[in-house]
mmCIF file of C-alpha atoms and ligand atoms in Angstrom:
data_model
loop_
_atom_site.group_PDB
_atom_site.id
_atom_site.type_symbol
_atom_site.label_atom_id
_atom_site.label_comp_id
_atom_site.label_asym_id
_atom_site.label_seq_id
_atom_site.Cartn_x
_atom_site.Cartn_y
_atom_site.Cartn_z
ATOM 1 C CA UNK A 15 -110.232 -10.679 -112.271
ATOM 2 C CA UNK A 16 -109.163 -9.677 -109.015
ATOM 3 C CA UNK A 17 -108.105 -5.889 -108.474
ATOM 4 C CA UNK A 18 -104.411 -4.872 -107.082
ATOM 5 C CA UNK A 19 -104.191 -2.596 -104.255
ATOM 6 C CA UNK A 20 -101.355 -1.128 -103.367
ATOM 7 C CA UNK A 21 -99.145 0.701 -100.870
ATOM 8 C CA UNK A 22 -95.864 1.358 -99.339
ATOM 9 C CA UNK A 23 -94.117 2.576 -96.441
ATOM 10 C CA UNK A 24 -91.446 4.709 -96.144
ATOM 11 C CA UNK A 25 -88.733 3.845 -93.476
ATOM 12 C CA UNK A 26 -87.743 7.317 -92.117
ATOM 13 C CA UNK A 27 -89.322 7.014 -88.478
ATOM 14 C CA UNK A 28 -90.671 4.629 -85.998
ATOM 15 C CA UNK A 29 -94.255 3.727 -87.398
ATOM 16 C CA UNK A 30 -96.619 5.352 -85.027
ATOM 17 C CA UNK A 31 -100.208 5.342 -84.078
ATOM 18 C CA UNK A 32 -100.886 7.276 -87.050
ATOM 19 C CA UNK A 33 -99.536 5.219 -89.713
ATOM 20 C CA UNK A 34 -101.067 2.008 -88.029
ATOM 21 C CA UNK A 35 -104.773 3.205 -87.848
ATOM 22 C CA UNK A 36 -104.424 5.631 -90.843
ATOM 23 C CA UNK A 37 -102.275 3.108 -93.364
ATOM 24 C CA UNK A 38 -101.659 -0.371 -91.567
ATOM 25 C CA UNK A 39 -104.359 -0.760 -90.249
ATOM 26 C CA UNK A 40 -106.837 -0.427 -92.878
ATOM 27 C CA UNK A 41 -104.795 -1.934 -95.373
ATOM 28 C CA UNK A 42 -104.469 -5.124 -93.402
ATOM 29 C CA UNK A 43 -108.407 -5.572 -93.614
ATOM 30 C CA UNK A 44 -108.920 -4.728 -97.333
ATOM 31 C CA UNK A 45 -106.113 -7.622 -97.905
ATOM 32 C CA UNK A 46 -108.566 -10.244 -96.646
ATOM 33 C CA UNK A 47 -111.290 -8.678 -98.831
ATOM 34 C CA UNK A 48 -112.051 -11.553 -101.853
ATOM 35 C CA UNK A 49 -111.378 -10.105 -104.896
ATOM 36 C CA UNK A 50 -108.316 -7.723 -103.802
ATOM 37 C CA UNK A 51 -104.761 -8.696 -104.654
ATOM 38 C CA UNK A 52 -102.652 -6.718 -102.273
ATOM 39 C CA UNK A 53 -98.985 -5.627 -102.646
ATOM 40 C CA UNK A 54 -97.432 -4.151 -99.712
ATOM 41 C CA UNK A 55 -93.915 -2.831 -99.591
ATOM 42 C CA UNK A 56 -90.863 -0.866 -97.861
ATOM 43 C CA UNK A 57 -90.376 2.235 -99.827
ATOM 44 C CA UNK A 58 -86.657 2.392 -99.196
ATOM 45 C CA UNK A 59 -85.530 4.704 -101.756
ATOM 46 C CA UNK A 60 -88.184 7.228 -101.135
ATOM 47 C CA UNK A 61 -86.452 7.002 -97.099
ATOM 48 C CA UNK A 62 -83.629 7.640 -98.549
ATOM 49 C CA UNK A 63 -84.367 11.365 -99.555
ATOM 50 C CA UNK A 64 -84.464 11.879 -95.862
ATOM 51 C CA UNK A 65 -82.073 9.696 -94.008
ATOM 52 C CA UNK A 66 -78.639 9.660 -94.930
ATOM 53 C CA UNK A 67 -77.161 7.471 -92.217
ATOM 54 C CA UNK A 68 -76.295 3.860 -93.084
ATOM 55 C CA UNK A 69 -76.977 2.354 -90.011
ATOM 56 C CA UNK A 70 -80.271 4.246 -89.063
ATOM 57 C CA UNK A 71 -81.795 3.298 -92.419
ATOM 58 C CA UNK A 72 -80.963 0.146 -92.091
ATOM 59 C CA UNK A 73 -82.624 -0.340 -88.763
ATOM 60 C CA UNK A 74 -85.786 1.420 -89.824
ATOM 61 C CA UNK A 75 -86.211 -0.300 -92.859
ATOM 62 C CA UNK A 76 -86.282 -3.506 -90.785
ATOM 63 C CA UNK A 77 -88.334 -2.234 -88.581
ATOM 64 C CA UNK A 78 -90.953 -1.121 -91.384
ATOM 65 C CA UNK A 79 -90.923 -4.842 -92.440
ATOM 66 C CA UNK A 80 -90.923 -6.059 -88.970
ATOM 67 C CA UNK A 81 -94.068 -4.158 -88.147
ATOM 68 C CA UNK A 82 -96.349 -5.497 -90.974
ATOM 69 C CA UNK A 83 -95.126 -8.554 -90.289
ATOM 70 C CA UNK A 84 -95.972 -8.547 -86.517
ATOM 71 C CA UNK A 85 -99.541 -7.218 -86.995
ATOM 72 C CA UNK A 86 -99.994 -9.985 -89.170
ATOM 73 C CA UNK A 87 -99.787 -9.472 -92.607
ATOM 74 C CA UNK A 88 -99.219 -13.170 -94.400
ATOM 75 C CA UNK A 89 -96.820 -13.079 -96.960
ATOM 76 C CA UNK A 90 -97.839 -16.475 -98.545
ATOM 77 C CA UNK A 91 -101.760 -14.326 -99.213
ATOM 78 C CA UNK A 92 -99.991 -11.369 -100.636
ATOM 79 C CA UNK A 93 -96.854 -9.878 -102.075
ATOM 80 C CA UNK A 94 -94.832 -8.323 -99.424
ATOM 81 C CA UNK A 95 -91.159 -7.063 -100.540
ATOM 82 C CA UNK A 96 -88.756 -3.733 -100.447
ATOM 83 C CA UNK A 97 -89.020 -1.357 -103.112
ATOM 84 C CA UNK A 98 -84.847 -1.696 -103.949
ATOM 85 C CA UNK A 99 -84.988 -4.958 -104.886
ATOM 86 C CA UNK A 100 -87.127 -4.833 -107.523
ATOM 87 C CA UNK A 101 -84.836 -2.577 -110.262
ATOM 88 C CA UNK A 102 -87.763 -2.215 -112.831
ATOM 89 C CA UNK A 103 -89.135 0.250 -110.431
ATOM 90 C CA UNK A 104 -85.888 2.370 -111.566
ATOM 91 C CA UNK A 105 -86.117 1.698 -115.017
ATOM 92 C CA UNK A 106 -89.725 3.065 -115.033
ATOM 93 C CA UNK A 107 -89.190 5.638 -112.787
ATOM 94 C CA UNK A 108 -87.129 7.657 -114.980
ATOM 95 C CA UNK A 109 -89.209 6.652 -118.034
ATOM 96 C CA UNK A 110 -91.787 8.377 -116.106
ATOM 97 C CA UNK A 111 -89.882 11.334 -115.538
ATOM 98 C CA UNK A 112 -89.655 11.924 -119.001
ATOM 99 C CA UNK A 113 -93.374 12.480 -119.594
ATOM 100 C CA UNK A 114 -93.790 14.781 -116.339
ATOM 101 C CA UNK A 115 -93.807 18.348 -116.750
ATOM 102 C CA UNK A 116 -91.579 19.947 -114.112
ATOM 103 C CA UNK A 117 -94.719 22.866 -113.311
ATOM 104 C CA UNK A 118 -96.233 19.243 -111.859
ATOM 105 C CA UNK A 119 -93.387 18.455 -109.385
ATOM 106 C CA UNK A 120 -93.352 22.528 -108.530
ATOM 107 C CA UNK A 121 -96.860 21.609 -107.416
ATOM 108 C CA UNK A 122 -96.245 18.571 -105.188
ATOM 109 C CA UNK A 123 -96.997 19.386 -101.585
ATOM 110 C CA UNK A 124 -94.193 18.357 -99.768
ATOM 111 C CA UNK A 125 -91.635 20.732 -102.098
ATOM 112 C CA UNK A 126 -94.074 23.177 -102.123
ATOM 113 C CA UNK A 127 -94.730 23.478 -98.440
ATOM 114 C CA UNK A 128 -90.321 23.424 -98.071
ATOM 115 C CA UNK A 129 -90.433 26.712 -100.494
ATOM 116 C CA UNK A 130 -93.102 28.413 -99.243
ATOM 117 C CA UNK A 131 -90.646 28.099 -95.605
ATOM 118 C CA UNK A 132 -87.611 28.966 -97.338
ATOM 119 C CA UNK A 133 -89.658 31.866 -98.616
ATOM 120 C CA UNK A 134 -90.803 33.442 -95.575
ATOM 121 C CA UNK A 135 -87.222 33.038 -93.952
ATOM 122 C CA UNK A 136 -85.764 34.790 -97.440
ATOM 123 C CA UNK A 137 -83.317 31.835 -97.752
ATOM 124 C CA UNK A 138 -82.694 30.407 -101.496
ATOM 125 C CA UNK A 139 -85.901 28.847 -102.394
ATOM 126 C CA UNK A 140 -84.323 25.519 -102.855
ATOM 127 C CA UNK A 141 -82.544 25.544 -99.833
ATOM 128 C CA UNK A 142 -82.573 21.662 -97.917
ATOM 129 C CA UNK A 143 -84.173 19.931 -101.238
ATOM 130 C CA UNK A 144 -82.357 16.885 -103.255
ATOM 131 C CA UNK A 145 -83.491 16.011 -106.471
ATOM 132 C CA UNK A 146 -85.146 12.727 -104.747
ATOM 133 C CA UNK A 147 -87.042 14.818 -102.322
ATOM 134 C CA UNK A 148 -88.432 16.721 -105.621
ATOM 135 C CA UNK A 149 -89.150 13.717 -108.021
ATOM 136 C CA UNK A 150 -90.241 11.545 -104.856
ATOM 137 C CA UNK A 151 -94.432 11.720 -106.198
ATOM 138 C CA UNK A 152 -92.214 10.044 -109.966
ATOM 139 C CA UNK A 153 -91.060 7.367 -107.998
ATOM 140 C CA UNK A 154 -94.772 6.901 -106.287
ATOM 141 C CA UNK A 155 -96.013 6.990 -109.760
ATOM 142 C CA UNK A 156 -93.495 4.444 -111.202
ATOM 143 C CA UNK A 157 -94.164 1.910 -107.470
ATOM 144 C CA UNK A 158 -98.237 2.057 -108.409
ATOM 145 C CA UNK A 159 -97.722 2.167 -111.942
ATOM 146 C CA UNK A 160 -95.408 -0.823 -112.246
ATOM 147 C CA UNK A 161 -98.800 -3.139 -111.104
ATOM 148 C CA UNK A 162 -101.001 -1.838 -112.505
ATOM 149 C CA UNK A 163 -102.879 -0.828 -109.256
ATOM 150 C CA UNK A 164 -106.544 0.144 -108.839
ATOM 151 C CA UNK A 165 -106.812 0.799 -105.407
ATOM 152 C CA UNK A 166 -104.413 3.051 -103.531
ATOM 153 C CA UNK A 167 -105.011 2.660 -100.030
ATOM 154 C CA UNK A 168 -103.181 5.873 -98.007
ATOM 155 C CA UNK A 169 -103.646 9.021 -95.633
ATOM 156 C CA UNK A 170 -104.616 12.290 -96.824
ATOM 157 C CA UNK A 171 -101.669 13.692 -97.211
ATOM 158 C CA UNK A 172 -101.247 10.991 -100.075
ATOM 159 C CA UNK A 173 -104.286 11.977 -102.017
ATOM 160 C CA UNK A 174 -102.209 14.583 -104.274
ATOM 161 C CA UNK A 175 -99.431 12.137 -105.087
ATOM 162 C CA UNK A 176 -102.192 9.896 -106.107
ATOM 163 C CA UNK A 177 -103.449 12.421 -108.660
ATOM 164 C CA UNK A 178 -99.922 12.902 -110.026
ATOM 165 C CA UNK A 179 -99.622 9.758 -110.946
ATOM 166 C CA UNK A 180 -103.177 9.610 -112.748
ATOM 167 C CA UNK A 181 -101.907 12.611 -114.509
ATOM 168 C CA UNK A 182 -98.289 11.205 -115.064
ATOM 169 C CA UNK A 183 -100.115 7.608 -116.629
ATOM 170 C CA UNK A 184 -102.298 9.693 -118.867
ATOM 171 C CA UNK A 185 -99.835 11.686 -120.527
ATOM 172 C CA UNK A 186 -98.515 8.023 -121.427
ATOM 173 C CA UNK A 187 -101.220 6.772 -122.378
ATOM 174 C CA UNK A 188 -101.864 9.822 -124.700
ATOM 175 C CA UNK A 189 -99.432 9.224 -126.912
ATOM 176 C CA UNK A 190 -98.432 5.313 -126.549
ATOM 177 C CA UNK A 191 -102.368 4.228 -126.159
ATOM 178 C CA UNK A 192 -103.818 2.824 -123.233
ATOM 179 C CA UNK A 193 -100.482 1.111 -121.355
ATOM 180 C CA UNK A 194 -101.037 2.238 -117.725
ATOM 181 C CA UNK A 195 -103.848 1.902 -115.232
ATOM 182 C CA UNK A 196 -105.347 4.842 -113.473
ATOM 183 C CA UNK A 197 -105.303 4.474 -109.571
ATOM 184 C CA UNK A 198 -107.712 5.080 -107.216
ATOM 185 C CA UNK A 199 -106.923 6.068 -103.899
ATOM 186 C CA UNK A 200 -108.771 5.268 -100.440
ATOM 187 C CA UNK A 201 -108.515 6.846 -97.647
ATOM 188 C CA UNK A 202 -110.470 6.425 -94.265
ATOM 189 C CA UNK A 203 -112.781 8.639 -94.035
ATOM 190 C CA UNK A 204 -112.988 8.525 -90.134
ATOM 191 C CA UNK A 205 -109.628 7.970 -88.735
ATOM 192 C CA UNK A 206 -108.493 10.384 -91.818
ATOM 193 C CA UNK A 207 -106.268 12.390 -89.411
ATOM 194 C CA UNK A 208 -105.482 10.826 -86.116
ATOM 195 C CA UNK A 209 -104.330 13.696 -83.680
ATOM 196 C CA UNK A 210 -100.733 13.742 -81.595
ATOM 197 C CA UNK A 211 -99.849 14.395 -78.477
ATOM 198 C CA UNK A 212 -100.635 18.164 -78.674
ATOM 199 C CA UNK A 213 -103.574 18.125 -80.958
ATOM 200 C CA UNK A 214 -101.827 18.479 -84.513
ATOM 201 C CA UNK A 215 -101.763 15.793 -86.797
ATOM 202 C CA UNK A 216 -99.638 12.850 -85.612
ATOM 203 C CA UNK A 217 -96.694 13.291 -87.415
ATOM 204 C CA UNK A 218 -92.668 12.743 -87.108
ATOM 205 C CA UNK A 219 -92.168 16.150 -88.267
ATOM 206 C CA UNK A 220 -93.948 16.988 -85.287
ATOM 207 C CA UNK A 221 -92.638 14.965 -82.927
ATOM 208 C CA UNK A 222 -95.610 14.285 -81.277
ATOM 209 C CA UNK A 223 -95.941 10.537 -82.403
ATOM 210 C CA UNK A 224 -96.688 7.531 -80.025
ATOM 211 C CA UNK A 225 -94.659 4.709 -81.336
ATOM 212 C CA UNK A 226 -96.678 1.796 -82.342
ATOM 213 C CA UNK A 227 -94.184 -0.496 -79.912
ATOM 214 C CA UNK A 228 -93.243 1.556 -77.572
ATOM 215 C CA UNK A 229 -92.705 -0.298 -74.128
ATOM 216 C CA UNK A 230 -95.551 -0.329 -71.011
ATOM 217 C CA UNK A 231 -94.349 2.092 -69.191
ATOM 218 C CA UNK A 232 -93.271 4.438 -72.112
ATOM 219 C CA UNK A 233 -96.489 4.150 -73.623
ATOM 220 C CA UNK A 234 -98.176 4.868 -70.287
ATOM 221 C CA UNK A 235 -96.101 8.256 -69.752
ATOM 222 C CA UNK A 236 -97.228 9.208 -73.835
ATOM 223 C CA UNK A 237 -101.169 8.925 -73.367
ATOM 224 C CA UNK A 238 -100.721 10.847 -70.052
ATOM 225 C CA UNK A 239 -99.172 13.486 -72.257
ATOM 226 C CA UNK A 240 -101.845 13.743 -74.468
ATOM 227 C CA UNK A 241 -103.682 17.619 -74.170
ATOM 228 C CA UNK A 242 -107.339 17.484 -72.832
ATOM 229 C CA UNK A 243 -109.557 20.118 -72.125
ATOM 230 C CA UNK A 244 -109.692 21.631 -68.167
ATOM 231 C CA UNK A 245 -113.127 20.364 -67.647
ATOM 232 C CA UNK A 246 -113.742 18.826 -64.532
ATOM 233 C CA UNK A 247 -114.220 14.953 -63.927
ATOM 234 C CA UNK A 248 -117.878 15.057 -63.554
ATOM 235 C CA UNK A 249 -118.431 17.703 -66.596
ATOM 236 C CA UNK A 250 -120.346 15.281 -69.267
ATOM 237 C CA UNK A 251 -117.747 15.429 -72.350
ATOM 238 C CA UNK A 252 -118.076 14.832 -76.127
ATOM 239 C CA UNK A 253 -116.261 11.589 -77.187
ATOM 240 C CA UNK A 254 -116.575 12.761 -80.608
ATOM 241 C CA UNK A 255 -114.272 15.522 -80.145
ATOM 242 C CA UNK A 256 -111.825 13.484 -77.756
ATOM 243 C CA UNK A 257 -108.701 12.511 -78.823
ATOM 244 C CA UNK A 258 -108.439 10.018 -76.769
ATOM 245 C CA UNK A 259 -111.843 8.857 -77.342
ATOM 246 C CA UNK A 260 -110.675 8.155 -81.560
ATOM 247 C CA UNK A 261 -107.662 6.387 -79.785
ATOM 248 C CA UNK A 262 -109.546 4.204 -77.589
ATOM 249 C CA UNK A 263 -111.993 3.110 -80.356
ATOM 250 C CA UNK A 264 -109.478 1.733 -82.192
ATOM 251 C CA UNK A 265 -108.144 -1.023 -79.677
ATOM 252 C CA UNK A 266 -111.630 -1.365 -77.763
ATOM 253 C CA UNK A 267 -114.472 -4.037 -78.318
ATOM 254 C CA UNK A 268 -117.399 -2.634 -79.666
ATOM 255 C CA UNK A 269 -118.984 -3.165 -76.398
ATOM 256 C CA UNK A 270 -116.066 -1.452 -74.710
ATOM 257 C CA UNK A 271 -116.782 1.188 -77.096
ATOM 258 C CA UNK A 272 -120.588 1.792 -76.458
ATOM 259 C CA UNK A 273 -119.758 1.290 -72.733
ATOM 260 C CA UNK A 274 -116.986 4.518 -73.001
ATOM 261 C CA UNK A 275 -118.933 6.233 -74.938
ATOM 262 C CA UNK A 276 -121.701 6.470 -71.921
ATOM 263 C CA UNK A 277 -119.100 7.235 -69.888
ATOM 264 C CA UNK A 278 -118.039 10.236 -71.611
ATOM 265 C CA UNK A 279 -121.383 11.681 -71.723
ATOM 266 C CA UNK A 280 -121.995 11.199 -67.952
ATOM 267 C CA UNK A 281 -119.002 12.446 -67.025
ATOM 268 C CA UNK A 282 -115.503 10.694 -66.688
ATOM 269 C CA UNK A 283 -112.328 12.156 -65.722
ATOM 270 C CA UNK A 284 -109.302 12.938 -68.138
ATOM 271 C CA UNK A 285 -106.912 10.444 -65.444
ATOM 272 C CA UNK A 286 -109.472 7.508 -65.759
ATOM 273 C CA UNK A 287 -109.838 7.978 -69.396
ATOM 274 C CA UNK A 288 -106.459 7.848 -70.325
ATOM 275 C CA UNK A 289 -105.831 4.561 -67.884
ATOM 276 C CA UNK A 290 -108.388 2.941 -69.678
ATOM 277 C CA UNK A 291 -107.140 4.325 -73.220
ATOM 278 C CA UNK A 292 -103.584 2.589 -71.807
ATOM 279 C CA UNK A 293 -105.524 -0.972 -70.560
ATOM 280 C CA UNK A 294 -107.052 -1.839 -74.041
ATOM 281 C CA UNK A 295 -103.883 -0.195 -76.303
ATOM 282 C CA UNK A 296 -101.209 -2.277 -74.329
ATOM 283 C CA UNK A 297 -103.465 -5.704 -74.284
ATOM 284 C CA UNK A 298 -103.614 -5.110 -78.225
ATOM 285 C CA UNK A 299 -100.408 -4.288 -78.696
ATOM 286 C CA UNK A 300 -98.674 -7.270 -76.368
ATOM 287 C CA UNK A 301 -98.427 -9.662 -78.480
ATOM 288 C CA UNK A 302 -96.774 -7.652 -81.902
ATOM 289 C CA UNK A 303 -94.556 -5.936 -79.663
ATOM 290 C CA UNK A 304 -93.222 -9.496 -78.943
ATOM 291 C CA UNK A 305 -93.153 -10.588 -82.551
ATOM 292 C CA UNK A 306 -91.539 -7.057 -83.759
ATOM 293 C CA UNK A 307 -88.479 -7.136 -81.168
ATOM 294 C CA UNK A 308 -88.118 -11.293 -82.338
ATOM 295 C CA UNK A 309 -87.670 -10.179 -86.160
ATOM 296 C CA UNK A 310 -85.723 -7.151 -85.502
ATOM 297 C CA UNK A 311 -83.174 -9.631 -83.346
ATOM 298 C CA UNK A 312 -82.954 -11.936 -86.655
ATOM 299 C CA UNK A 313 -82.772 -9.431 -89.921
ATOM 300 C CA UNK A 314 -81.898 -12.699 -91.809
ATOM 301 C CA UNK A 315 -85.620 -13.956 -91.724
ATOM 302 C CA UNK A 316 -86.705 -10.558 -93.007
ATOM 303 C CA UNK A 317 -84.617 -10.178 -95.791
ATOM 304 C CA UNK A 318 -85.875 -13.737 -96.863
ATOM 305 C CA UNK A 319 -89.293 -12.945 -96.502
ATOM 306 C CA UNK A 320 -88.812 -9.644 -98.758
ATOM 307 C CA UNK A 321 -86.638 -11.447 -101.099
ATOM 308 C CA UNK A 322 -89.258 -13.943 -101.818
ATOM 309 C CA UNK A 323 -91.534 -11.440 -102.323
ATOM 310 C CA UNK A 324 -89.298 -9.502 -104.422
ATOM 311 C CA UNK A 325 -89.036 -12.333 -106.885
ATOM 312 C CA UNK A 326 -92.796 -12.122 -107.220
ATOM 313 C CA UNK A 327 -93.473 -8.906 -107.743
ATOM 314 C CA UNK A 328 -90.277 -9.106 -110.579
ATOM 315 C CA UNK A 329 -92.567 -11.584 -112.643
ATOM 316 C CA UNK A 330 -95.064 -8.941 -113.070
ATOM 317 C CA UNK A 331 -92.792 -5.956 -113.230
ATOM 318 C CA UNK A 332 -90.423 -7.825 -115.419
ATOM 319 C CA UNK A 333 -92.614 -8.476 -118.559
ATOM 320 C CA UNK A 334 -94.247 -5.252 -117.897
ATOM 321 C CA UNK A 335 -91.252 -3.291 -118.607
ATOM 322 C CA UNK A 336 -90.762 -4.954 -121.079
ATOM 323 C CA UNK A 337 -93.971 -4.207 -123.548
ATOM 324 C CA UNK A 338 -93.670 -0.598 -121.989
ATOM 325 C CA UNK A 339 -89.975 -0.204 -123.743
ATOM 326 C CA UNK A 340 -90.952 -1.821 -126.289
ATOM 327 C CA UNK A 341 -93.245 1.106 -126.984
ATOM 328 C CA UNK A 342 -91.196 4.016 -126.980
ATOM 329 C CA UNK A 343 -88.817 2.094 -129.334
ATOM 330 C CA UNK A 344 -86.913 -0.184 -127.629
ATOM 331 C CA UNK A 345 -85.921 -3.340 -129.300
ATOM 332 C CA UNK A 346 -86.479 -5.327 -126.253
HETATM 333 P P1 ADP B 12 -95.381 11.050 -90.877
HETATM 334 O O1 ADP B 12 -96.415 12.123 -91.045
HETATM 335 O O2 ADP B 12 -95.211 10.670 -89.453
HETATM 336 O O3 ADP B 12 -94.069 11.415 -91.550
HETATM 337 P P2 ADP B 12 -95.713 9.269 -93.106
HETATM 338 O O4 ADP B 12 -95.828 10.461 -94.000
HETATM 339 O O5 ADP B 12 -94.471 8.432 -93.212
HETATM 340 O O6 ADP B 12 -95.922 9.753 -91.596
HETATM 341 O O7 ADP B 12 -97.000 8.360 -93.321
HETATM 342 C C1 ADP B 12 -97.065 6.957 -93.575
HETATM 343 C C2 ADP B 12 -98.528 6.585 -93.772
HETATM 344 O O8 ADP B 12 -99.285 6.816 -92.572
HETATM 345 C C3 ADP B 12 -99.238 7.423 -94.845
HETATM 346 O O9 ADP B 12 -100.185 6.626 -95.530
HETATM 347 C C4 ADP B 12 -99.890 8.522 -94.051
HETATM 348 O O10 ADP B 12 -100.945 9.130 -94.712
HETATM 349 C C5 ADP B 12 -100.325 7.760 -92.798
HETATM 350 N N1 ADP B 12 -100.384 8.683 -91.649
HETATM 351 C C6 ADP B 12 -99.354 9.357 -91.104
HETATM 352 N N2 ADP B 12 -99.743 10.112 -90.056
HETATM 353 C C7 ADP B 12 -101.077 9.910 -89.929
HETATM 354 C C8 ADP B 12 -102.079 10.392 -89.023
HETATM 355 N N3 ADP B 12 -101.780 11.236 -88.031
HETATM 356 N N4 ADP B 12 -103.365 9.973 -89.189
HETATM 357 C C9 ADP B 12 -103.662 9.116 -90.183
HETATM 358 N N5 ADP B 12 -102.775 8.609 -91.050
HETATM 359 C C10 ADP B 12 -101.491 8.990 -90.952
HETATM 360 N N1 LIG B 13 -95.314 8.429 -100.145
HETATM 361 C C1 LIG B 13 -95.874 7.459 -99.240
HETATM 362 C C2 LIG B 13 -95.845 8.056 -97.828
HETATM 363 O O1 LIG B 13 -95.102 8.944 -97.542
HETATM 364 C C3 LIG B 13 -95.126 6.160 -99.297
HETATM 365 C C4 LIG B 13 -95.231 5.527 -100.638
HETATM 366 C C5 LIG B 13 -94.219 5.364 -101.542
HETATM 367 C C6 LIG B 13 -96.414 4.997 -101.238
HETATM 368 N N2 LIG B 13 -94.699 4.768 -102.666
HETATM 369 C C7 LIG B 13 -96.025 4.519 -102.516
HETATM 370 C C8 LIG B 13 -97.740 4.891 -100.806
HETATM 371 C C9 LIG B 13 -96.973 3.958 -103.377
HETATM 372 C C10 LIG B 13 -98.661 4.311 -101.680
HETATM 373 C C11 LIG B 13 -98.293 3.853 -102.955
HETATM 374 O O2 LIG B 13 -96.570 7.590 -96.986
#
């Protein structure tokens, strides 16, 4: 039997370096691994805690689709579709919510880290939170839950929400029996945390990202942003350390690779580093970039794509729900 792995995407940004090497990326190559059944999706509603503007969500939840689509992801191999259309997700989400203690949800990073702000600038401790921003790691549990997943493949600041959702399907399974698989989650160990353009984690809330499609010149302006040491050109310098180093060996050859890596230790300056950083990015990125902007200009193929998908995932979900509510005393 063939495992599921799962993961989705939130649409409340422009994906960025960061997601594509730490989620994308690696999630794209354990699809083609035999044995793996993959489900990849748009995690809409979980945007939604953040963006409250019709027209922007609508244009990045394209553009999440868009973007797996353009770096190849096959939706004939796997089951691609958006999180709202498939309503079972709902229905189990507040199932689940019924068997999570709120102490958990206190716990959850993201609300935790909003408090602990609030706190130190003595506003109300809730201050800025919706109720979807606090049961968000509920929904995540009810999205991985839903198929039964064994592999969770996501960045590090993921690995707690996993856990919730262990904990959330074994207080199920306590008292109903054993109903819900326990997930797994996988990060990469390496590209864990891919740096921004001042050193901190990659992030939106940062705003230090490098879009993923961001055009030539753009792009070329961003990596000549990026913060280097003030060594001088001929100082030998430690690719292991070097942001842009991490960059660069995720678009080079392996060749190109070994060959930079000499480089560095020889002695290369931060200018020359950066063009070639630029060269090997843009060549790799060429051809999705044309692909992304083509779907984006025709939303209709999208939404068939995700709709098709949809109806797939809905024939697992579907009878799933089913024998779930039929064990807390549905007659279903
Ligand atoms: P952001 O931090 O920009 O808001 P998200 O939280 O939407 O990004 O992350 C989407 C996916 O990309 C997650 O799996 C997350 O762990 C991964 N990710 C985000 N930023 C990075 C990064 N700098 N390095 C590695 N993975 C990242
Ligand atoms: N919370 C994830 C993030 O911010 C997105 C997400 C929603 C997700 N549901 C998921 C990831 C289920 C993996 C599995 O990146």
């Amino acid at each position: 039997m063939s495992k599921t792995i799962l993961t989705g995407i939130k649409p409340t940004g422009l994906i960025h370096l960061g997601n594509y090497i730490g989620a994308i990326k690696p999630a794209l190559e354990l699809a083609k691994i035999e044995g793996y059944k993959a489900a990849y999706f748009v995690a809409d509603y979980h945007g939604l805690t953040k963006i409250h503007n019709a027209e922007e969500f609508r244009h990045l939840s394209y553009g999440i689709a868009a973007t797996w689509l353009a770096l190849g992801l096959d939706p004939e191999k796997l089951t691609f579709y958006r999180q709202s259309d498939v309503p079972e997700i709902f229905e189990l989400n507040w199932i689940l919510s019924c068997f999570t203690s709120k102490g958990l949800m206190n716990r959850a990073h993201a609300y935790k880290a909003i408090v602990d702000s609030n706190k130190k600038l003595e506003k109300d401790i809730d201050f800025g939170v919706n109720m979807g921003l606090f049961n968000y790691p509920i929904l995540m549990a009810a999205d991985i839950l839903m198929f039964k997943t064994e592999v969770v493949p996501v960045g590090k600041d993921q690995v707690q929400h996993v856990e919730i959702t262990r904990d959330i399907a074994e207080s199920f399974n306590n008292i109903y029996g054993e109903t819900f698989l326990l997930p797994e989650y996988k990060i990469q160990a390496e590209t864990a945390v891919l740096p921004g353009l001042d050193g901190r984690k990659m992030s939106k809330s940062y705003h230090n990202t490098i879009p993923l499609f961001e055009e030539p010149k753009k792009l070329q302006k961003l990596i000549n942003k990026i913060i280097t040491d003030s060594l001088p050109p001929e100082a030998p310098k430690d690719p292991d350390t070097s942001p842009i180093f991490m960059l660069y060996k995720e678009f080079a050859s392996n060749t190109e690779v070994e060959k930079m890596k000499e480089q560095y230790l020889q002695g290369i300056g931060w200018g020359d580093a950066k063009k070639e950083l630029f060269n090997v990015m843009n060549s790799f990125i060429e051809e999705p970039r044309e692909k992304y902007h083509e779907l984006m200009s025709s939303p209709d193929k999208i939404d068939t794509i995700l709709r098709e998908g949809a109806e797939k995932a809905r024939a697992i979900s579907s009878p799933f729900l089913k024998e779930i509510k039929r064990k807390i005393g549905f007659n279903v």
